[in-house]
Amino acid sequence: MNKNLKVVVIGGGSSYTPELIEGFIKRYDELKITELHLVDIEEGKEKLDIIYNLSKRMIEKAKLPIKIFQTLDRKSAIKDADFIMTQIRVGGLDARVLDERIPLSHGIIGQETNGAGGMFKALRTIPVILDIVEDVKKYAKKDAWLINFTNPAGIVTEAIYRYTDFDRAVGLCNVPVNMKNQFAKIFDVDEKRVEMDIVGLNHHFFVTDIFVDGKSSIKELLDKYISGELQETPSMKNIESLQWSKSLIKSLKAIPNPYLNYYFMTKEQLQKQKEQFKENDVRAEAVKEIEKDLFREYSNPNLHEKPKRLEERGGAYYSDAACSLVNSIVNNKKDIQYVNVLNRGSIIDFPYDSVIEVASIITSDGPKPMNYGKIPYKLNGTLQTIKTFERMVCEAAVKGDKDLAVAALTLNPLVDSDSVANEVFEEMYKAHKKYLPQFK
Amino acid sequence: MNKNLKVVVIGGGSSYTPELIEGFIKRYDELKITELHLVDIEEGKEKLDIIYNLSKRMIEKAKLPIKIFQTLDRKSAIKDADFIMTQIRVGGLDARVLDERIPLSHGIIGQETNGAGGMFKALRTIPVILDIVEDVKKYAKKDAWLINFTNPAGIVTEAIYRYTDFDRAVGLCNVPVNMKNQFAKIFDVDEKRVEMDIVGLNHHFFVTDIFVDGKSSIKELLDKYISGELQETPSMKNIESLQWSKSLIKSLKAIPNPYLNYYFMTKEQLQKQKEQFKENDVRAEAVKEIEKDLFREYSNPNLHEKPKRLEERGGAYYSDAACSLVNSIVNNKKDIQYVNVLNRGSIIDFPYDSVIEVASIITSDGPKPMNYGKIPYKLNGTLQTIKTFERMVCEAAVKGDKDLAVAALTLNPLVDSDSVANEVFEEMYKAHKKYLPQFK
Amino acid sequence: MNKNLKVVVIGGGSSYTPELIEGFIKRYDELKITELHLVDIEEGKEKLDIIYNLSKRMIEKAKLPIKIFQTLDRKSAIKDADFIMTQIRVGGLDARVLDERIPLSHGIIGQETNGAGGMFKALRTIPVILDIVEDVKKYAKKDAWLINFTNPAGIVTEAIYRYTDFDRAVGLCNVPVNMKNQFAKIFDVDEKRVEMDIVGLNHHFFVTDIFVDGKSSIKELLDKYISGELQETPSMKNIESLQWSKSLIKSLKAIPNPYLNYYFMTKEQLQKQKEQFKENDVRAEAVKEIEKDLFREYSNPNLHEKPKRLEERGGAYYSDAACSLVNSIVNNKKDIQYVNVLNRGSIIDFPYDSVIEVASIITSDGPKPMNYGKIPYKLNGTLQTIKTFERMVCEAAVKGDKDLAVAALTLNPLVDSDSVANEVFEEMYKAHKKYLPQFK
Amino acid sequence: MNKNLKVVVIGGGSSYTPELIEGFIKRYDELKITELHLVDIEEGKEKLDIIYNLSKRMIEKAKLPIKIFQTLDRKSAIKDADFIMTQIRVGGLDARVLDERIPLSHGIIGQETNGAGGMFKALRTIPVILDIVEDVKKYAKKDAWLINFTNPAGIVTEAIYRYTDFDRAVGLCNVPVNMKNQFAKIFDVDEKRVEMDIVGLNHHFFVTDIFVDGKSSIKELLDKYISGELQETPSMKNIESLQWSKSLIKSLKAIPNPYLNYYFMTKEQLQKQKEQFKENDVRAEAVKEIEKDLFREYSNPNLHEKPKRLEERGGAYYSDAACSLVNSIVNNKKDIQYVNVLNRGSIIDFPYDSVIEVASIITSDGPKPMNYGKIPYKLNGTLQTIKTFERMVCEAAVKGDKDLAVAALTLNPLVDSDSVANEVFEEMYKAHKKYLPQFK
């Protein structure tokens, strides 16, 4: 695999791509990419062009022999590829605005990867990703890997493993690595000295232990929150992070993923979102503004590196995590990374054939999950609810089953009534119809 | 066991007792009870007296040689008993009014067996029931059975199995038998010709199959709802039953227990409850009025039978189900009843050592659960969430752990925020403090 | 189903058929069979004729309106049938002689349903049974049941569930009911008052509890063996039953199925078999003699009933158990019978999709296994070994995989070496080649 | 932990100790041991003296500041220790001679860690090890680790985890690392480039995958055996290794641990052992001779290093594996080693609370098992049989239950009859009585 390493980035015109390029440049000593193909669709041509040119300038500045290409022809780009990275956004940010605003107009949380918004993002994305998987199976090298960081990354990876026979896909998210880095700061040690035990799913896991130089330090960490020494649990750019109560932290003996804010602080999150809704400033709308600025900056022919500003975008470390994953697979590094892969009993209470987000040893044969065992009982209800929702959404997306999509919403904790589920589905379906060909 | 059958009813002063007496009278040919002891506490003395006298008149009218006693001395009543039936209400209906009104004053569902109200009922009840279990172990016959129909019956039975070594307890509820009877009406057949497959927990199960003369008829039943031929799913007196959407029924392929209305129709249920709140007519307040009338009626020395009116009370068939259970245990009837017992793998996805509500063969060695297998995946999230809540409540009740009780509320789907959980807990704890000695 | 009940017996020329006829006659009041078809193959024509005529005389004597037919045309017999009962012997008793003698000639146990002999019986039988299943799917009524009592009944039923999509098959054996009846005698009560908890597989289960009138009596029973009050554990006609040691019974807290004699007394069983081998009196050879006599007797036109002598044959109660099963399915009796059906979690340690022998409630929707839970750990090794063997044999039989058949033998506890496994397989394969078309 | 590292070797007078000393010397740069205590019992004083002096000479030659001590006072040696390594032999080699000869005299396999011999070694060893565990809990540092390489290492570790609350024990064996090294030779690569997937128990696992530079190479490896290119599967000094048949390897798709020779080649192994028995040359007798020579050599005051000859002894790499394990724990190396630890769901089909031999990431918090998932079904029977045996032996050893020990033997595949189990137990019990105080 080491010779002529060909990497394809689908959704190459994404604003995140410069971080990816930076990541590959940084690792070139170990990870000698020969060809890098940026692929996008007709609607994204203009952005792709900007990104391609910036990437080219970055590589030139680094004086590396990486050949870079841009194309709208996905199949030919995938031909003989070693790695296919997917970072697409079906319907673009305009669709995300709808994902956030329509639920809010019905009095429920509007969010990109959770609740009704998350479901519709999945319904639009899954058919496209399954098409890409077909291309990978047909055209890429036999031992090629698909690295998906398109959201909702967990649901998308579940769909690949449940509805195709392709078994070389890894879903990736930046939340675990961000949490780890924030914990490292708390303990004032280098990030490399920290590992975590996590249990759960993409955007829905709990940190149940933290190791500093291999020593379990969760009690020390929890005590900092319980005693009030630390005022804030780890958070993400795109989440209004509220503080969990001491009773919750003390009882769960775990740090929840920041996205669980939407579930355990629904009332307050909803109130904040309703204000943003009124001011036309929901997260998607804010991001549209940031993106506009970013692409203006990217277009500057004197820019030869990833601008600082990208970090505001919310996906910091996403692309870097992806480069790191590719590097460990290529070089059989056997380091620990947190990825979305098939459970296969790693967490005993989840279905054997479902996808989980789990600490894994990264080898040239792919990620090998470490064993976690049983879910601590207090965390089980929340996690099983999300997995049920994920599976229903996958099935609805693949079969084009509207009733099932409605039922998934009814059972989702962010939706407060079966009737609301029916209404929201109807309105969102109409709004996104163009991207939902699987539903008759 | 057949000779000198001694039955003890703890909470004998309950308004339900006449149905129990009627049930034993009806079955006397098979089930020859020698002694029947009605036990209550000082505060319930007056009601106990009324019930005792009515019961006596009923037995006399039936001309049966059942000796009936009333007492406040629980231990001596339990001495050498064969069956101990518990139907207590710690704090009485006044406590129930608080269980319903306080949560509502914080904008969340107030209900006797669910959410914050259900949790506080459990916190008050569990220590008392565990005390009774100790008495049963000490004083009753070695092979005595404890039949509990004190709510929340599932949580209480879980507490017995998880926190004592007593293994002859059965939790009982009238919902399954009520649903079965309503289905029998729909199919226009005698109730004896109908059996059900149920999966889940007390007040939180789904009917996944229905058999008429042993023939699976679930498709036919679901179609009646989906087609609109049937407008109403089975309901209970004490629940404002709203209609599930066709999408939900079609996708779940199961009939939800009416209590699931609070979870899948939270918005509408909350609205109705808020109206009742304003009019001082929450369910507990309505029930208080009904009880007042009932006891007036019971006091009539010319009354020699269970008055029709009792059926309005909401617990119809509860006591009859209890008599039926006792009868099948005594006579090794091997019929199918739906009871709360230890799972032991009957439903593979629930903890082996947790209590479930399950179709069981009733023998003289107690209920033997039939195998159910895996929970249909769509139902798993909801059911696991409730089981997690139940276990947290049990642990909090037994250990007197306030933080855990708060966390249980935070994770409960009827509570919309961690902050609300903290506030509601604090207020309810103060209100019920007298009955919560286990918390320091 | 009650009208025009059509029953088909495949292998109708079997010497056991008269018991079946007797069973149907005995139950006619409840179970009104309209048509009874005896099917056999060309080679069995003569025996079929004898059986048909005897059956006819039996029915006539009983003065019942059951129409009886004999035919070699399986497909047309199956047309619109309600029950298809399979009791075939591929290769006849001559093949069984080889199954017993060849292994013995290599120094290992030769037995009809165990070890090398059992495997070859399975390899010959499975393809024929799977053909019959195809006919049943095509020609029988949609809700028809296949009742298989062809040995090895557990392996054959496993093959049906694992390699076809037919889910209305039940495997039947007379060992559980024989053990139950022997226990009833020990307790001196009517058989109807006894039930058992069994755990395991066909010919390889343990009785872990016994209930007399619903009261657990296993301790009493075990004590009889341990104290020496009882000298003999239950046995079968066709097994040289030796006494388990007190240490074994005391430690297992269970009564082994008599077939486990071959596994726990291998040395002594082998010695006895070697003597029989020398005297040309292995069980199959003895049975051939019995059969010859039986058919002579059956041919007597003055015989109008099942002759006593049939009981010597070894399969006593087999056919009666089959009639009883049919009766309970037709009439939704909900009684407990011990049958081979899909596990579905009933015994948590066996594969969910494997077949087990288990106490089941017999309904018109088929047998519903009662929950057993975990296998007592001491019994787990033995039982898993047999299940592994069964599955390997099924796979080898269906795929025609010689290597796998050899490996199955190597892992079988009755085969003492990989080299012996290879030699025995080769010799037996040659001997039975005619009946093993699936192997190239 | 890095300062003042104190290591205690119980059974310090073992002939293996020089390899241990060599291992610590070799790793001193990373693993700075301050104090090394060799502990033995009165009967081993003479050997301890020889070993102590050789060790001292080795350390002096290496010019390292490791302080070395010898003592018979176990408790004071354990005081404040960081690592306690146990390599004891209760009853010495004389007991081993009996473990091998008595079973053989009854016609069954006599072997140190398997069958009757293995059981008696466990019965003698477990009580002593549990005593040591008590000392470790009382006197050692709170985060001390117990590294056990006393055989049968798997059973001993199971006993620790099942019958004490000590959770910092690791069982160690040299078989996995030996197999890995032999595979590395076959692929002609450095050992560090090879990893394996193993499934099973100490001395009873299968290699189901082998990775060269992270690439799955099991097919290539299996093909070498199936094609005959390789004539010999990996073997051990102390096992007469015979060739598995091609059918077996092809069907199992796995390489069995060499000890499985006793189970799959029982006949041939027994024949070889019977010859050794006649010539008074069973393995224990051969080893006694080797040991005599070794200690003569060790006594030579001019010897300053581990003599080559030790490799003949059979335990090569054992002590080196132990040093490597200590090193990775101390330095949080996160490398993969194959150790005996608590399962906790790593292999889903084994009890959650049993010990398995499994590929683990070695950290300062101890070994973290990688997830394996389900046991391939063909391997399940054999492995469960051994686990059942192990658990019965542990329970018998701890409770002093003779009946259970007999039953364990009856169920063991190397014992061909319940009667033989009873006889062998009786004779071995008498022979070893002195070391079996737990049996009354």
Short mmCIF file of C-alpha atoms in Angstrom, two decimals, chain A residues 5-8 77-84 139-145:
data_model
loop_
_atom_site.label_atom_id
_atom_site.label_comp_id
_atom_site.label_asym_id
_atom_site.label_seq_id
_atom_site.Cartn_x
_atom_site.Cartn_y
_atom_site.Cartn_z
CA LEU A 5 -0.77 6.08 -2.29
CA LYS A 6 -3.89 7.54 -3.85
CA VAL A 7 -6.32 9.48 -1.69
CA VAL A 8 -9.72 10.74 -2.86
CA ALA A 77 -11.32 9.59 -9.24
CA ILE A 78 -12.08 6.51 -7.15
CA LYS A 79 -10.37 4.24 -9.67
CA ASP A 80 -7.55 2.38 -7.87
CA ALA A 81 -7.75 4.65 -4.83
CA ASP A 82 -6.34 3.53 -1.47
CA PHE A 83 -8.40 5.87 0.69
CA ILE A 84 -11.73 7.50 -0.03
CA TYR A 139 -13.44 0.89 -8.76
CA ALA A 140 -11.14 1.32 -5.78
CA LYS A 141 -8.35 -1.04 -4.77
CA LYS A 142 -9.55 -4.21 -3.08
CA ASP A 143 -8.11 -3.19 0.25
CA ALA A 144 -9.20 0.45 0.04
CA TRP A 145 -10.67 2.13 3.12
#
